[in-house]
Tab-separated table of C-alpha atoms and ligand atoms in Angstrom:
chain	number	residue	atom	x	y	z
A	1	UNK	CA	71.404	-36.347	-29.574
A	2	UNK	CA	74.581	-34.214	-28.349
A	3	UNK	CA	75.790	-35.542	-25.244
A	4	UNK	CA	78.053	-32.787	-23.615
A	5	UNK	CA	79.661	-34.233	-19.957
A	6	UNK	CA	81.849	-31.595	-18.068
A	7	UNK	CA	83.860	-32.474	-14.648
A	8	UNK	CA	81.330	-30.419	-12.807
A	9	UNK	CA	77.482	-29.193	-12.576
A	10	UNK	CA	79.119	-25.272	-12.739
A	11	UNK	CA	81.208	-26.123	-16.264
A	12	UNK	CA	78.126	-28.014	-17.695
A	13	UNK	CA	75.333	-25.237	-16.724
A	14	UNK	CA	77.926	-22.389	-18.053
A	15	UNK	CA	77.487	-24.386	-21.832
A	16	UNK	CA	73.810	-24.596	-21.243
A	17	UNK	CA	73.723	-21.163	-20.352
A	18	UNK	CA	75.833	-20.314	-23.782
A	19	UNK	CA	73.316	-22.119	-25.797
A	20	UNK	CA	70.092	-20.426	-24.339
A	21	UNK	CA	72.304	-16.992	-24.322
A	22	UNK	CA	73.023	-17.900	-27.990
A	23	UNK	CA	69.025	-18.645	-28.672
A	24	UNK	CA	67.927	-15.163	-26.866
A	25	UNK	CA	70.606	-13.316	-28.682
A	26	UNK	CA	69.700	-14.838	-32.385
A	27	UNK	CA	65.899	-14.588	-31.663
A	28	UNK	CA	65.091	-11.870	-29.471
A	29	UNK	CA	61.250	-12.870	-29.678
A	30	UNK	CA	62.071	-16.585	-29.286
A	31	UNK	CA	59.477	-18.522	-27.127
A	32	UNK	CA	61.307	-20.361	-24.313
A	33	UNK	CA	60.116	-23.583	-22.284
A	34	UNK	CA	60.912	-23.486	-18.565
A	35	UNK	CA	61.489	-25.620	-15.984
A	36	UNK	CA	62.134	-25.490	-12.473
A	37	UNK	CA	63.734	-27.692	-9.354
A	38	UNK	CA	67.214	-27.649	-7.952
A	39	UNK	CA	68.510	-28.375	-11.945
A	40	UNK	CA	68.202	-25.063	-13.309
A	41	UNK	CA	68.968	-23.136	-10.343
A	42	UNK	CA	72.537	-22.322	-11.646
A	43	UNK	CA	71.180	-21.662	-15.028
A	44	UNK	CA	68.780	-18.680	-13.752
A	45	UNK	CA	71.716	-17.282	-11.935
A	46	UNK	CA	73.946	-17.443	-15.170
A	47	UNK	CA	71.065	-15.942	-17.578
A	48	UNK	CA	70.621	-13.255	-15.049
A	49	UNK	CA	74.440	-12.367	-14.647
A	50	UNK	CA	74.581	-12.224	-18.850
A	51	UNK	CA	71.972	-9.368	-18.578
A	52	UNK	CA	70.340	-10.615	-22.012
A	53	UNK	CA	67.293	-8.666	-23.106
A	54	UNK	CA	64.252	-10.283	-22.354
A	55	UNK	CA	61.537	-7.933	-23.082
A	56	UNK	CA	60.161	-9.644	-26.422
A	57	UNK	CA	60.917	-13.704	-24.983
A	58	UNK	CA	57.792	-15.559	-24.358
A	59	UNK	CA	58.054	-18.062	-21.547
A	60	UNK	CA	55.635	-21.030	-21.218
A	61	UNK	CA	56.735	-23.098	-17.560
A	62	UNK	CA	56.485	-27.114	-18.171
A	63	UNK	CA	54.535	-27.531	-15.070
A	64	UNK	CA	52.576	-26.698	-12.000
A	65	UNK	CA	51.103	-28.245	-8.849
A	66	UNK	CA	47.484	-28.599	-8.690
A	67	UNK	CA	45.742	-26.989	-5.569
A	68	UNK	CA	48.346	-24.336	-4.325
A	69	UNK	CA	47.977	-20.904	-5.074
A	70	UNK	CA	50.703	-18.926	-7.123
A	71	UNK	CA	51.627	-17.027	-4.186
A	72	UNK	CA	52.364	-20.335	-2.161
A	73	UNK	CA	56.215	-19.959	-1.691
A	74	UNK	CA	56.698	-23.531	-2.899
A	75	UNK	CA	54.462	-22.678	-6.285
A	76	UNK	CA	56.273	-22.920	-9.498
A	77	UNK	CA	54.943	-19.213	-10.114
A	78	UNK	CA	57.150	-18.282	-6.995
A	79	UNK	CA	59.561	-20.016	-8.265
A	80	UNK	CA	59.997	-18.550	-11.383
A	81	UNK	CA	59.620	-15.065	-10.119
A	82	UNK	CA	62.142	-15.566	-7.431
A	83	UNK	CA	64.709	-17.141	-9.165
A	84	UNK	CA	64.544	-15.773	-12.554
A	85	UNK	CA	61.400	-13.276	-13.901
A	86	UNK	CA	62.023	-10.720	-11.098
A	87	UNK	CA	65.751	-10.089	-11.923
A	88	UNK	CA	65.357	-9.722	-16.013
A	89	UNK	CA	63.143	-7.389	-17.942
A	90	UNK	CA	60.662	-10.380	-19.164
A	91	UNK	CA	57.327	-8.699	-19.760
A	92	UNK	CA	54.450	-10.207	-17.372
A	93	UNK	CA	52.240	-10.451	-20.419
A	94	UNK	CA	53.987	-13.093	-21.765
A	95	UNK	CA	54.813	-15.271	-19.119
A	96	UNK	CA	53.090	-18.324	-18.948
A	97	UNK	CA	52.874	-20.620	-15.992
A	98	UNK	CA	50.247	-23.670	-15.814
A	99	UNK	CA	47.136	-22.424	-13.205
A	100	UNK	CA	47.379	-24.992	-10.361
A	101	UNK	CA	43.835	-23.334	-8.996
A	102	UNK	CA	41.947	-23.542	-12.488
A	103	UNK	CA	38.181	-24.634	-11.993
A	104	UNK	CA	38.306	-26.350	-15.215
A	105	UNK	CA	41.484	-28.281	-15.666
A	106	UNK	CA	40.968	-30.109	-19.168
A	107	UNK	CA	39.657	-26.582	-20.216
A	108	UNK	CA	42.928	-24.816	-18.953
A	109	UNK	CA	45.534	-27.468	-20.455
A	110	UNK	CA	43.806	-27.257	-23.624
A	111	UNK	CA	44.003	-22.939	-24.027
A	112	UNK	CA	47.591	-23.562	-22.686
A	113	UNK	CA	48.173	-25.938	-25.776
A	114	UNK	CA	46.687	-23.237	-27.956
A	115	UNK	CA	48.587	-20.665	-26.125
A	116	UNK	CA	51.976	-22.502	-27.322
A	117	UNK	CA	50.356	-23.513	-30.495
A	118	UNK	CA	49.740	-19.457	-31.193
A	119	UNK	CA	52.969	-18.387	-29.609
A	120	UNK	CA	54.536	-20.258	-32.670
A	121	UNK	CA	55.608	-23.120	-30.644
A	122	UNK	CA	58.579	-23.543	-28.608
A	123	UNK	CA	62.017	-22.844	-29.825
A	124	UNK	CA	63.822	-23.817	-26.945
A	125	UNK	CA	62.607	-26.746	-24.305
A	126	UNK	CA	64.698	-26.337	-21.236
A	127	UNK	CA	64.236	-29.630	-19.152
A	128	UNK	CA	65.439	-31.547	-15.828
A	129	UNK	CA	65.103	-35.147	-15.360
A	130	UNK	CA	63.603	-37.077	-12.414
A	131	UNK	CA	65.479	-39.893	-10.664
A	132	UNK	CA	62.516	-42.198	-12.429
A	133	UNK	CA	63.410	-40.115	-15.921
A	134	UNK	CA	60.279	-38.236	-15.478
A	135	UNK	CA	60.100	-34.757	-17.824
A	136	UNK	CA	58.436	-32.515	-17.001
A	137	UNK	CA	55.408	-34.446	-14.364
A	138	UNK	CA	55.338	-37.421	-17.140
A	139	UNK	CA	55.867	-39.911	-14.662
A	140	UNK	CA	56.252	-43.347	-15.821
A	141	UNK	CA	54.026	-44.975	-18.416
A	142	UNK	CA	53.025	-41.445	-19.373
A	143	UNK	CA	51.867	-41.524	-22.897
A	144	UNK	CA	54.503	-40.495	-25.297
A	145	UNK	CA	52.218	-39.105	-27.401
A	146	UNK	CA	50.575	-36.869	-23.996
A	147	UNK	CA	49.702	-33.341	-24.158
A	148	UNK	CA	49.086	-30.983	-21.305
A	149	UNK	CA	46.955	-32.310	-18.546
A	150	UNK	CA	46.563	-33.445	-15.005
A	151	UNK	CA	48.982	-35.834	-13.836
A	152	UNK	CA	49.414	-37.844	-10.507
A	153	UNK	CA	53.018	-37.585	-8.896
A	154	UNK	CA	54.418	-41.269	-8.064
A	155	UNK	CA	55.576	-41.833	-4.402
A	156	UNK	CA	59.150	-41.446	-5.620
A	157	UNK	CA	58.579	-37.910	-6.964
A	158	UNK	CA	56.953	-36.820	-4.208
A	159	UNK	CA	59.806	-38.426	-1.851
A	160	UNK	CA	62.354	-36.476	-3.936
A	161	UNK	CA	60.542	-32.886	-4.086
A	162	UNK	CA	60.254	-33.590	0.116
A	163	UNK	CA	63.083	-31.089	0.509
A	164	UNK	CA	61.360	-28.046	-0.839
A	165	UNK	CA	58.038	-28.571	0.844
A	166	UNK	CA	59.950	-29.913	4.529
A	167	UNK	CA	57.968	-32.710	4.531
A	168	UNK	CA	56.566	-35.584	1.873
A	169	UNK	CA	53.035	-35.089	3.313
A	170	UNK	CA	52.912	-31.907	2.076
A	171	UNK	CA	53.758	-32.459	-1.508
A	172	UNK	CA	50.693	-32.304	-3.611
A	173	UNK	CA	49.527	-35.611	-5.038
A	174	UNK	CA	48.330	-33.704	-8.426
A	175	UNK	CA	50.304	-31.299	-11.002
A	176	UNK	CA	49.413	-29.872	-14.442
A	177	UNK	CA	52.304	-30.896	-16.800
A	178	UNK	CA	53.130	-30.370	-20.642
A	179	UNK	CA	52.794	-33.540	-22.262
A	180	UNK	CA	55.738	-35.645	-23.693
A	181	UNK	CA	53.727	-35.121	-27.470
A	182	UNK	CA	54.009	-31.400	-26.363
A	183	UNK	CA	57.540	-31.410	-25.447
A	184	UNK	CA	58.378	-33.251	-28.578
A	185	UNK	CA	57.193	-30.615	-30.625
A	186	UNK	CA	60.053	-28.120	-29.399
A	187	UNK	CA	62.354	-27.068	-32.064
A	188	UNK	CA	65.234	-27.769	-29.863
A	189	UNK	CA	65.401	-29.560	-26.246
A	190	UNK	CA	68.163	-28.749	-23.534
A	191	UNK	CA	68.220	-31.241	-20.957
A	192	UNK	CA	70.534	-30.967	-18.078
A	193	UNK	CA	71.272	-33.782	-15.198
A	194	UNK	CA	73.477	-33.205	-12.365
A	195	UNK	CA	74.846	-35.440	-9.604
A	196	UNK	CA	74.671	-39.649	-9.261
A	197	UNK	CA	71.165	-39.533	-8.511
A	198	UNK	CA	70.329	-39.048	-11.925
A	199	UNK	CA	73.080	-41.400	-13.425
A	200	UNK	CA	70.747	-44.545	-13.894
A	201	UNK	CA	67.848	-42.046	-15.730
A	202	UNK	CA	70.124	-40.349	-18.138
A	203	UNK	CA	72.042	-43.944	-18.868
A	204	UNK	CA	68.226	-45.314	-19.366
A	205	UNK	CA	67.413	-41.934	-21.337
A	206	UNK	CA	70.010	-41.619	-23.695
A	207	UNK	CA	71.210	-45.549	-24.363
A	208	UNK	CA	67.867	-47.829	-23.361
A	209	UNK	CA	65.082	-48.680	-25.338
A	210	UNK	CA	62.388	-46.057	-25.954
A	211	UNK	CA	59.758	-46.748	-23.432
A	212	UNK	CA	57.300	-44.784	-21.115
A	213	UNK	CA	58.984	-46.500	-18.417
A	214	UNK	CA	61.657	-43.963	-18.654
A	215	UNK	CA	59.655	-41.041	-20.400
A	216	UNK	CA	62.818	-39.112	-20.978
A	217	UNK	CA	63.861	-42.008	-23.922
A	218	UNK	CA	61.084	-40.454	-25.627
A	219	UNK	CA	63.632	-37.736	-26.687
A	220	UNK	CA	65.351	-40.129	-28.858
A	221	UNK	CA	62.673	-39.366	-31.147
A	222	UNK	CA	63.746	-35.638	-31.318
A	223	UNK	CA	65.790	-34.418	-33.940
A	224	UNK	CA	67.204	-31.774	-31.760
A	225	UNK	CA	68.388	-32.369	-28.136
A	226	UNK	CA	71.274	-31.414	-26.208
A	227	UNK	CA	71.999	-33.099	-23.052
A	228	UNK	CA	74.287	-31.403	-20.661
A	229	UNK	CA	75.419	-33.560	-17.647
A	230	UNK	CA	78.310	-33.334	-15.085
A	231	UNK	CA	80.560	-36.544	-14.347
A	232	UNK	CA	78.415	-38.169	-11.815
A	233	UNK	CA	75.237	-37.934	-13.663
A	234	UNK	CA	77.419	-39.244	-16.812
A	235	UNK	CA	78.832	-42.247	-15.151
A	236	UNK	CA	76.350	-45.065	-15.955
A	237	UNK	CA	76.628	-43.947	-19.866
A	238	UNK	CA	78.190	-46.691	-22.062
A	239	UNK	CA	79.424	-44.621	-24.600
A	240	UNK	CA	81.097	-41.517	-22.451
A	241	UNK	CA	84.547	-41.692	-24.135
A	242	UNK	CA	82.749	-41.685	-27.799
A	243	UNK	CA	80.782	-38.243	-26.313
A	244	UNK	CA	83.533	-36.913	-24.912
A	245	UNK	CA	85.530	-37.257	-28.043
A	246	UNK	CA	82.884	-35.963	-30.488
A	247	UNK	CA	82.418	-32.833	-27.917
A	248	UNK	CA	86.214	-31.948	-28.014
A	249	UNK	CA	86.567	-32.558	-31.923
A	250	UNK	CA	83.637	-30.746	-33.051
A	251	UNK	CA	84.190	-28.726	-36.204
A	252	UNK	CA	84.350	-24.926	-35.763
A	253	UNK	CA	81.282	-24.187	-37.434
A	254	UNK	CA	79.084	-26.230	-35.393
A	255	UNK	CA	77.599	-24.484	-32.891
A	256	UNK	CA	76.936	-25.852	-29.404
B	301	LIG	C1	59.973	-29.694	-12.970
B	301	LIG	C2	60.290	-30.743	-13.943
B	301	LIG	C3	60.892	-31.794	-13.334
B	301	LIG	C4	62.155	-31.471	-12.877
B	301	LIG	C5	62.810	-33.104	-12.275
B	301	LIG	C6	64.062	-32.772	-11.872
B	301	LIG	O1	59.600	-28.177	-13.552
B	301	LIG	O2	59.825	-30.249	-15.214
B	301	LIG	O3	60.969	-32.691	-14.473
B	301	LIG	O4	63.151	-31.518	-13.894
B	301	LIG	O5	61.548	-33.441	-11.141
B	301	LIG	O6	63.999	-32.275	-10.539
B	301	LIG	P1	65.311	-31.522	-9.579
B	301	LIG	O7	65.726	-30.839	-10.753
B	301	LIG	O8	64.808	-30.811	-8.326
B	301	LIG	O9	66.075	-32.536	-9.566
């Protein structure tokens, strides 16, 4: 894992944006795995400002709430169109977001997995992290080999996401999410985390044992993971100084 610690979320996001832009420029028909929530908002603004060519890219979103329509203001469909897709030249037919209204959820999840496979697999998977260590909506005790499926949100995650909906009661209980096994098949994972409330989850994910009690810790099994953090999210890492030294002394030929 490469751990990049920056003074602010703005600075950490700029590095993440460079990485994503590098992938898009190098492989114009790349397959991107995308996340929602507060964490990637600034990154999406940066990417829009870079005016990259999205016309040949394919995207797969990590997750969606079950039982709300794509037009619902808090659906991840709305989130993605409002914050990214509407502002870039992505082709609608290349955008994939789980269908929260699918009649047959297991069949839908299987077809989502097949679509990722047929697209050639995910080149770069963007991830945020929950305060409990979830990635996608793979909550604690999710199988580390899991595939795309329905999951039930924990009370903590519903509480954390209440601000999007106005109240906790309105946060759906169920979601469709890419599995941890699916995420681990991406060629490169980019995990972003900002703020003090993510510090514990990050420390456990990066330096703790691999455990389904912190689903992000499964990323330790992946050979190419970049973690972009601000100071606060990095504050509980034991080897902070080491990570800073490594980043500051990266040989010029090594890309981010
Ligand atoms: C969203 C997702 C979740 C979020 C996580 C953090 O697509 O996959 O894992 O990344 O819940 O959410 P924020 O960024 O709102 O703190």
